[in-house]
Coordinates of C-alpha atoms and ligand atoms in Angstrom, one line a residue:
M1 CA -49.1 63.2 87.8
T2 CA -49.5 61.5 91.2
I3 CA -48.1 62.9 94.4
R4 CA -46.8 60.6 97.2
S5 CA -47.4 60.6 100.9
T6 CA -46.6 58.3 103.8
M7 CA -48.1 57.5 107.2
L8 CA -46.5 55.4 109.9
I9 CA -48.7 54.1 112.7
D10 CA -48.2 51.7 115.6
R11 CA -51.0 50.1 117.5
N12 CA -49.1 50.8 120.8
F13 CA -48.6 54.5 120.2
T14 CA -51.9 56.2 121.0
V15 CA -53.3 59.7 121.3
S16 CA -56.4 58.8 123.3
A17 CA -59.6 56.8 123.4
V18 CA -62.3 58.5 121.3
D19 CA -65.1 59.9 123.4
P20 CA -68.2 59.0 121.3
R21 CA -69.7 62.4 122.2
I22 CA -67.4 64.0 119.6
Y23 CA -70.0 62.8 117.1
G24 CA -72.7 65.0 118.7
S25 CA -74.9 67.5 117.0
F26 CA -77.2 70.4 117.7
I27 CA -80.9 71.3 117.2
E28 CA -82.0 74.8 118.0
H29 CA -85.4 76.5 117.8
L30 CA -84.1 78.3 114.7
G31 CA -85.5 78.2 111.2
R32 CA -87.1 74.9 110.4
A33 CA -84.9 72.7 112.6
V34 CA -87.7 71.8 115.1
Y35 CA -90.9 72.9 113.3
G36 CA -90.9 71.5 109.8
G37 CA -87.8 69.4 110.7
I38 CA -88.0 66.9 113.4
Y39 CA -91.7 67.9 114.2
D40 CA -94.1 68.0 111.3
P41 CA -97.5 66.7 112.6
G42 CA -99.2 67.1 109.2
H43 CA -96.6 64.9 107.4
P44 CA -97.6 61.4 106.2
E45 CA -94.5 60.0 108.0
A46 CA -95.4 61.7 111.3
D47 CA -96.0 59.5 114.4
A48 CA -98.7 60.3 117.0
A49 CA -96.5 62.9 118.6
G50 CA -95.8 64.7 115.3
F51 CA -92.3 63.4 114.8
R52 CA -91.3 62.5 111.3
R53 CA -90.2 58.8 111.1
D54 CA -88.1 59.3 108.0
V55 CA -86.2 62.1 109.7
L56 CA -85.6 59.8 112.7
K57 CA -84.3 57.1 110.4
A58 CA -81.8 59.4 108.7
I59 CA -80.6 60.7 112.0
R60 CA -80.4 57.3 113.7
A61 CA -78.1 56.1 110.9
L62 CA -75.7 58.9 111.9
N63 CA -75.4 57.3 115.4
V64 CA -75.3 60.7 117.1
P65 CA -74.7 60.1 120.8
I66 CA -75.7 63.6 122.1
I67 CA -77.6 66.6 120.8
R68 CA -77.4 70.1 122.2
Y69 CA -80.8 71.8 122.8
P70 CA -82.7 74.3 122.7
G71 CA -80.0 76.8 121.5
G72 CA -77.8 78.5 120.6
N73 CA -78.8 82.2 120.7
F74 CA -82.4 81.1 121.2
V75 CA -81.7 79.8 124.7
S76 CA -80.7 83.3 126.0
G77 CA -84.3 84.5 125.8
Y78 CA -86.1 81.2 126.5
N79 CA -88.3 80.6 129.5
W80 CA -88.3 76.8 129.8
E81 CA -91.5 76.9 131.7
D82 CA -93.3 78.1 128.6
G83 CA -92.5 74.8 126.8
V84 CA -93.9 72.3 129.4
G85 CA -97.4 71.3 130.4
P86 CA -100.6 71.1 128.3
K87 CA -99.9 72.1 124.8
A88 CA -103.2 74.0 124.5
E89 CA -102.1 76.3 127.3
R90 CA -98.7 77.2 125.9
K91 CA -98.0 80.8 124.9
R92 CA -97.1 82.1 121.5
L93 CA -94.3 84.5 122.2
L94 CA -92.0 86.9 120.3
E95 CA -88.6 85.3 120.0
L96 CA -85.9 87.9 120.1
A97 CA -82.8 85.9 119.1
W98 CA -84.1 85.3 115.6
W99 CA -87.1 87.7 115.5
T100 CA -89.7 85.0 115.0
T101 CA -92.8 83.8 116.8
E102 CA -92.2 80.7 119.0
T103 CA -95.3 78.5 119.4
N104 CA -93.8 76.4 122.2
E105 CA -95.4 73.3 120.7
V106 CA -92.1 71.5 121.3
G107 CA -90.4 72.0 124.6
T108 CA -88.2 70.0 127.0
N109 CA -90.4 66.9 127.4
E110 CA -91.1 66.6 123.7
F111 CA -87.5 66.9 122.9
A112 CA -86.6 64.3 125.5
D113 CA -89.1 62.0 123.9
W114 CA -87.7 62.7 120.4
A115 CA -84.1 62.1 121.6
R116 CA -85.1 58.7 123.0
L117 CA -86.5 57.8 119.6
A118 CA -83.4 59.1 117.9
G119 CA -81.2 57.0 120.3
T120 CA -79.3 60.0 121.6
E121 CA -78.8 62.0 124.8
V122 CA -79.7 65.6 125.4
M123 CA -77.1 68.3 126.1
M124 CA -79.3 70.8 127.7
A125 CA -78.5 74.5 127.7
V126 CA -79.8 76.9 130.4
N127 CA -80.6 80.6 129.8
L128 CA -78.0 82.9 131.3
G129 CA -79.1 85.8 129.2
T130 CA -82.5 86.9 130.5
R131 CA -82.6 84.4 133.3
G132 CA -80.1 83.1 135.8
M133 CA -79.4 80.5 138.5
D134 CA -82.9 80.3 139.8
A135 CA -84.5 79.2 136.5
A136 CA -81.4 76.9 135.9
R137 CA -81.6 75.1 139.2
N138 CA -85.4 74.7 138.8
L139 CA -84.9 73.2 135.4
V140 CA -82.5 70.7 136.8
E141 CA -85.0 69.8 139.5
Y142 CA -87.8 69.5 136.9
C143 CA -85.7 67.3 134.6
N144 CA -83.5 65.2 136.9
H145 CA -85.0 65.0 140.4
P146 CA -87.0 61.8 140.9
S147 CA -90.1 63.2 142.8
G148 CA -91.3 64.8 146.0
S149 CA -90.5 68.4 145.2
Y150 CA -92.5 71.1 143.4
W151 CA -90.7 71.0 140.1
S152 CA -90.2 67.2 139.9
D153 CA -93.8 66.6 140.8
L154 CA -94.8 69.1 138.1
R155 CA -92.9 67.0 135.6
I156 CA -94.8 63.9 136.8
A157 CA -98.1 65.8 136.5
H158 CA -97.1 66.6 133.0
G159 CA -96.9 62.9 132.2
Y160 CA -93.2 62.1 132.9
Q161 CA -93.0 59.8 135.9
E162 CA -89.3 59.1 135.3
P163 CA -86.7 61.8 135.4
H164 CA -85.0 62.6 132.1
K165 CA -81.5 62.3 133.8
F166 CA -79.9 64.8 131.5
K167 CA -76.2 64.6 132.3
T168 CA -74.6 67.4 130.3
W169 CA -75.6 71.0 130.8
C170 CA -74.3 74.2 129.0
L171 CA -74.1 77.3 131.1
G172 CA -75.6 79.7 128.6
N173 CA -74.6 80.3 125.0
E174 CA -72.0 82.6 123.4
M175 CA -72.2 85.1 126.3
D176 CA -69.3 87.1 124.9
G177 CA -71.2 88.0 121.7
P178 CA -72.8 91.5 121.5
W179 CA -75.6 89.8 119.5
Q180 CA -76.5 87.6 122.4
I181 CA -79.5 88.5 124.5
G182 CA -78.0 89.5 127.8
A183 CA -74.4 89.4 126.7
K184 CA -71.9 89.7 129.5
T185 CA -68.3 90.7 130.2
A186 CA -66.0 87.8 131.2
V187 CA -66.1 88.8 134.8
E188 CA -69.9 89.0 134.9
Y189 CA -70.2 85.7 133.1
G190 CA -67.5 83.9 135.1
R191 CA -69.1 84.7 138.4
L192 CA -72.6 83.8 137.1
A193 CA -71.4 80.5 135.6
N194 CA -69.7 79.6 138.9
E195 CA -72.7 80.3 141.1
T196 CA -75.1 78.7 138.6
A197 CA -73.0 75.6 138.2
K198 CA -72.8 75.3 142.0
V199 CA -76.5 75.3 142.7
M200 CA -77.3 73.1 139.7
R201 CA -74.8 70.6 141.1
W202 CA -76.4 70.9 144.5
V203 CA -79.7 69.8 142.9
D204 CA -78.0 66.9 141.0
P205 CA -74.4 66.2 141.8
S206 CA -74.1 63.8 138.9
I207 CA -74.3 66.4 136.1
E208 CA -71.4 67.8 134.0
L209 CA -71.2 71.4 133.2
V210 CA -69.9 73.3 130.1
A211 CA -68.8 76.9 130.5
C212 CA -69.0 79.2 127.5
G213 CA -65.7 80.0 125.8
S214 CA -65.4 82.5 123.0
S215 CA -67.9 82.6 120.2
S216 CA -65.0 82.3 117.8
R217 CA -61.3 82.5 117.6
G218 CA -61.8 85.9 115.9
M219 CA -63.5 87.6 118.9
P220 CA -61.5 90.6 120.2
T221 CA -61.7 89.1 123.8
F222 CA -60.6 85.6 122.7
A223 CA -58.2 84.0 125.2
D224 CA -58.6 86.7 127.8
W225 CA -62.3 85.7 128.0
E226 CA -61.3 82.0 128.5
A227 CA -58.7 82.9 131.1
T228 CA -61.0 85.1 133.2
V229 CA -64.0 82.8 133.0
L230 CA -61.9 79.8 134.1
D231 CA -60.3 81.9 136.8
L232 CA -63.7 82.6 138.3
S233 CA -65.4 79.1 137.7
Y234 CA -62.6 76.5 137.5
D235 CA -63.7 74.2 140.3
Q236 CA -67.4 74.2 139.2
V237 CA -67.1 73.5 135.5
D238 CA -65.9 70.4 133.5
Y239 CA -65.7 71.7 130.0
L240 CA -65.0 74.9 128.1
S241 CA -66.9 75.5 124.8
L242 CA -65.5 76.5 121.4
H243 CA -67.5 77.4 118.3
A244 CA -66.0 77.4 114.8
Y245 CA -67.7 78.0 111.5
Y246 CA -66.0 78.3 108.1
N247 CA -67.0 78.8 104.5
N248 CA -65.6 79.4 101.0
N249 CA -67.5 82.6 100.3
A250 CA -64.2 84.1 99.1
G251 CA -64.1 81.5 96.4
D252 CA -60.6 80.2 97.2
T253 CA -61.0 76.4 97.6
A254 CA -57.3 75.7 98.4
N255 CA -57.5 78.2 101.3
F256 CA -60.9 76.9 102.4
L257 CA -59.7 73.3 102.6
A258 CA -56.8 74.5 104.7
S259 CA -59.3 76.0 107.2
S260 CA -59.0 72.9 109.4
L261 CA -55.5 74.3 110.3
D262 CA -57.3 77.2 111.9
L263 CA -59.5 74.8 113.9
D264 CA -56.4 72.9 114.9
R265 CA -54.8 76.2 116.3
F266 CA -58.0 77.1 118.0
I267 CA -58.1 73.8 119.8
D268 CA -54.5 74.1 120.8
S269 CA -54.9 77.7 122.0
V270 CA -58.0 76.9 124.2
T271 CA -56.1 73.9 125.6
A272 CA -53.2 76.1 126.5
V273 CA -55.5 78.6 128.3
C274 CA -57.2 75.7 130.2
D275 CA -53.8 74.5 131.2
F276 CA -52.7 78.0 132.2
A277 CA -55.7 78.2 134.5
Q278 CA -54.9 74.8 135.9
A279 CA -51.3 75.8 136.6
K280 CA -52.5 79.1 138.3
K281 CA -54.9 77.1 140.5
R282 CA -52.4 74.4 141.2
S283 CA -55.3 72.1 140.5
N284 CA -55.2 68.4 139.7
K285 CA -58.3 68.8 137.5
K286 CA -58.0 69.2 133.7
I287 CA -60.7 71.1 131.8
M288 CA -61.8 69.3 128.7
L289 CA -63.0 70.9 125.5
S290 CA -66.6 70.9 124.1
L291 CA -66.5 72.1 120.5
D292 CA -70.3 72.4 120.7
E293 CA -70.8 74.2 117.4
W294 CA -68.8 73.6 114.3
N295 CA -69.6 73.3 110.6
V296 CA -69.4 75.0 107.2
W297 CA -71.8 78.0 107.4
K298 CA -72.1 80.0 104.1
T299 CA -75.1 82.2 105.1
V300 CA -73.6 83.3 108.4
G301 CA -74.7 86.7 109.5
T302 CA -77.1 87.1 106.6
S303 CA -80.4 87.3 108.4
R304 CA -82.6 87.3 111.2
A305 CA -86.0 86.5 109.4
N306 CA -86.5 89.0 106.6
E307 CA -90.0 89.6 107.8
R308 CA -90.3 89.7 111.5
W309 CA -92.4 87.4 113.7
Q310 CA -93.0 84.5 111.3
I311 CA -93.4 81.0 112.7
A312 CA -90.4 78.8 111.8
P313 CA -89.3 80.6 108.6
P314 CA -86.6 78.9 106.6
E315 CA -83.3 80.2 107.9
F316 CA -79.7 79.4 106.9
E317 CA -80.7 76.5 104.7
D318 CA -77.2 76.2 103.2
N319 CA -76.8 73.8 100.2
Y320 CA -73.6 71.9 100.7
N321 CA -71.4 70.8 97.8
H322 CA -68.5 68.4 97.3
E323 CA -65.8 70.8 98.6
D324 CA -67.9 71.5 101.7
A325 CA -68.0 67.7 102.4
L326 CA -64.2 67.6 102.1
A327 CA -63.9 70.5 104.5
V328 CA -66.2 68.7 107.0
G329 CA -64.0 65.6 106.6
C330 CA -60.9 67.7 107.4
Y331 CA -62.6 69.1 110.6
L332 CA -63.6 65.6 111.7
I333 CA -60.0 64.4 111.3
T334 CA -58.8 67.5 113.2
I335 CA -61.2 66.8 116.0
L336 CA -60.1 63.1 116.2
K337 CA -56.4 64.2 116.3
H338 CA -57.3 66.1 119.5
A339 CA -59.2 63.2 121.1
D340 CA -57.2 63.7 124.2
R341 CA -58.8 67.1 125.0
V342 CA -61.9 67.4 122.8
K343 CA -64.4 65.2 124.5
M344 CA -67.6 66.6 123.0
A345 CA -68.3 68.2 119.6
C346 CA -71.6 69.1 118.0
L347 CA -72.0 69.4 114.2
A348 CA -74.2 72.6 114.0
Q349 CA -76.8 71.9 113.2
L350 CA -78.5 68.7 112.3
I351 CA -81.7 69.4 110.3
N352 CA -82.6 72.1 107.8
T353 CA -80.7 74.9 109.5
I354 CA -77.0 74.6 108.4
A355 CA -77.5 70.9 108.3
P356 CA -76.7 67.6 106.7
V357 CA -80.4 66.5 106.6
M358 CA -82.9 68.5 104.7
T359 CA -86.7 68.3 104.4
D360 CA -89.6 70.1 102.8
T361 CA -92.2 70.8 105.4
G362 CA -94.9 68.2 104.6
G363 CA -92.7 66.8 101.9
A364 CA -89.4 65.2 100.8
L365 CA -86.3 64.4 102.7
W366 CA -82.8 64.4 101.2
L367 CA -79.2 64.2 102.4
Q368 CA -76.5 66.7 101.8
T369 CA -72.9 65.9 100.8
T370 CA -71.8 66.7 104.4
Y371 CA -74.0 63.9 105.7
Y372 CA -71.6 61.3 104.4
P373 CA -68.2 62.1 106.1
F374 CA -70.1 62.6 109.4
L375 CA -71.8 59.2 108.9
H376 CA -68.5 57.5 108.2
A377 CA -66.6 59.1 111.1
S378 CA -69.4 58.5 113.6
N379 CA -69.8 54.9 112.6
F380 CA -66.2 53.9 112.0
G381 CA -64.2 56.4 114.0
R382 CA -64.8 54.8 117.4
G383 CA -62.0 53.2 119.5
T384 CA -58.5 54.7 120.0
V385 CA -56.8 57.4 117.9
L386 CA -53.3 56.3 117.0
L387 CA -50.3 58.6 116.8
S388 CA -49.3 58.9 113.2
N389 CA -46.2 60.1 111.6
V390 CA -47.2 61.7 108.3
N391 CA -45.1 62.9 105.4
A392 CA -46.9 64.7 102.7
P393 CA -46.0 67.4 100.2
K394 CA -47.3 70.9 101.2
Y395 CA -48.7 74.1 99.8
D396 CA -49.2 77.7 100.9
S397 CA -52.6 79.4 100.6
K398 CA -53.8 82.9 101.3
D399 CA -54.1 82.4 105.1
F400 CA -52.0 79.3 105.7
T401 CA -48.5 78.1 105.1
D402 CA -47.3 74.5 105.0
V403 CA -50.7 72.9 104.4
P404 CA -50.2 69.2 103.9
Y405 CA -52.0 67.9 100.8
L406 CA -52.9 64.9 103.0
E407 CA -55.1 65.3 106.0
S408 CA -55.4 61.9 107.8
V409 CA -55.9 60.1 111.0
A410 CA -56.0 56.4 112.1
V411 CA -58.5 55.0 114.6
F412 CA -58.2 51.5 116.0
N413 CA -61.2 49.7 117.4
E414 CA -59.7 47.0 119.5
E415 CA -63.0 45.3 120.3
E416 CA -63.9 44.9 116.7
G417 CA -60.2 44.4 115.6
Q418 CA -60.8 47.1 113.0
L419 CA -58.4 49.8 111.9
T420 CA -59.8 52.8 110.0
I421 CA -57.9 55.4 108.2
F422 CA -59.7 58.7 107.3
A423 CA -57.9 60.7 104.6
V424 CA -58.6 63.7 102.5
N425 CA -56.5 64.5 99.5
R426 CA -56.6 68.3 99.4
H427 CA -54.9 68.5 96.0
L428 CA -57.3 69.9 93.5
E429 CA -55.6 68.4 90.4
E430 CA -53.4 65.5 91.4
S431 CA -54.2 62.1 92.7
M432 CA -52.1 60.8 95.6
T433 CA -50.4 57.5 96.4
L434 CA -50.5 56.9 100.1
N435 CA -48.3 54.3 101.7
I436 CA -49.3 53.4 105.3
D437 CA -46.7 51.5 107.3
V438 CA -48.9 49.2 109.5
R439 CA -46.2 46.6 110.5
S440 CA -47.4 46.5 114.1
F441 CA -50.6 44.9 113.0
S442 CA -50.5 41.3 111.8
G443 CA -52.8 39.8 109.1
L444 CA -54.5 43.0 108.1
Q445 CA -57.1 42.6 105.4
L446 CA -59.0 45.2 103.5
I447 CA -62.7 45.4 104.4
E448 CA -63.5 48.3 102.1
H449 CA -62.1 51.6 100.8
I450 CA -64.9 54.2 100.6
V451 CA -64.4 57.2 98.4
M452 CA -66.2 60.4 97.9
E453 CA -65.1 62.2 94.8
S454 CA -66.6 64.5 92.2
D455 CA -65.7 65.9 88.8
D456 CA -67.2 69.2 90.0
L457 CA -66.2 70.6 93.4
K458 CA -69.4 72.7 93.4
A459 CA -71.7 69.7 92.8
A460 CA -74.4 69.4 95.5
N461 CA -77.3 67.1 96.4
T462 CA -80.7 68.8 96.1
K463 CA -84.3 67.7 96.4
E464 CA -84.4 67.4 92.6
D465 CA -81.0 65.5 92.4
P466 CA -80.4 64.0 95.8
N467 CA -77.8 61.5 94.6
R468 CA -75.5 63.9 92.7
V469 CA -72.6 63.3 95.1
L470 CA -72.5 60.0 96.9
P471 CA -69.7 57.9 98.5
R472 CA -68.9 54.6 96.8
T473 CA -66.9 51.6 97.9
G474 CA -64.3 50.2 95.5
G475 CA -61.4 52.7 96.1
Q476 CA -58.0 51.3 95.2
T477 CA -56.2 49.9 98.2
K478 CA -54.0 46.9 98.6
V479 CA -52.3 45.4 101.7
D480 CA -48.9 43.8 101.3
Q481 CA -46.3 42.8 103.9
G482 CA -47.2 45.4 106.5
V483 CA -47.8 48.2 104.0
V484 CA -51.2 49.5 102.9
T485 CA -51.1 51.3 99.6
S486 CA -54.0 53.5 98.6
Q487 CA -54.8 55.7 95.6
L488 CA -56.6 58.8 96.7
S489 CA -58.2 60.6 93.8
R490 CA -57.8 64.4 93.6
A491 CA -60.0 66.3 96.1
S492 CA -61.4 63.2 97.7
W493 CA -62.6 61.9 101.1
N494 CA -61.5 58.4 101.8
V495 CA -62.3 55.8 104.5
I496 CA -59.9 52.8 104.4
R497 CA -61.3 50.1 106.6
L498 CA -59.1 47.2 107.6
Q499 CA -59.7 44.0 109.6
A500 CA -56.9 43.1 112.0
V501 CA -56.4 39.8 113.9
K502 CA -58.1 40.4 117.2
G503 CA -56.2 40.6 120.5
Ligands
AHR1 O1 -75.9 77.7 115.0 C1 -76.4 78.9 114.8 C2 -76.0 80.0 115.8 O2 -74.6 80.2 115.7 C3 -76.2 79.7 117.2 O3 -77.5 80.0 117.6 C4 -75.2 80.5 117.9 O4 -74.8 80.0 119.1 C5 -74.1 80.7 116.9 O5 -73.7 82.0 116.7

């Protein structure tokens, strides 16, 4: 049997321009993300600085515009001064977020170098756990001030004549979480975020600042936390963060694939609190959202390192399967549908630790299933999100009602004259015929219909079998008199790329 869905789009009815930074990601000093991931000096592919060229190539292909660094929970115990200057003099320190030993071989300057090679910007986080506004303003001075002051001249002495000009800064990480080093109440954090943002801006007025929202929608203080923090810091911050992780550890795929509805509600709720704060302040400024950690995370909460104080032990090296890639596709579509408020988002994380790119230290590199929907969205999902009117049959799952079998969004890139439809068929048994009314576009022609499907939802790519689940072109789509008709196979991720007449 085949189910039927329809979509109606119009090139003049738009949600918002896509901020490319929604295709951001995250690299933390956690597990083998840095050591054994981007940095592996003993590897045959390593450059003179110790960065793996094959890793850079895989990441460059993803076209990631911004990467959050150095944490995560790690940042709340991190003294940035320990990670700069001559490597031989850097301290080995006990790292209390993950109970490891941090060698400090990679720090701010090395990461800035790596980011340049990766073609990405750095979203820098400051420590508001064990440190505060003094360390934060000094770090801005070190990174962004041209010269002529103690910290900027120290950067120059360290070999970096030009300032890094980091634009986006996170004011701490998950400060509401009891697991966080130096966790705070909303009032404590809101005041600190406000004062820290103020002095950081005084050092460099061009920066943008992200305040911590709740660690998840499930936190007991969710929504009150956001309201209080914004009440205390509204004029000094530009973005509020959200973190969202999901998994199918309960073994209920229909429910898991519906989890993007939770993300949808989360985004709507945080938007509502931001607008409440705006109303209360009678402000003209709107706070935008930074979904700066999101992903499927199966091993969440399972460990700090089993044995304490190891150097870069493997941590949270989730192996992603086909259904995880579908879920990631649904989250990407959800983020795009909120392009008017979500201006930054970071797939957490990028390499080895809950990541699409995997390596063996000193050895192979392979790409997880989740690499592909991100690759497609980041490369083809740029332009303007169009409003779409979708009609699809629905189902109920354990936690969600009225879940449409079709999750979809349309993005029009006017410059290239390209229209892209991203679509997931959530139905686990039935294929879907999708009719898309595109009559406002003239002369549309199919470029390609990319499909990711699998006879086994649990099939995954591994080092031994890295090509088990791959996207292919050749999905069934035809364009006829203003209607695009596509066949979406059961449980599939689809990218329907169309060329329009420009102008
Ligand atoms: O991404 C892994 C961890 O998840 C981060 O360190 C923390 O911010 C979140 O809880």
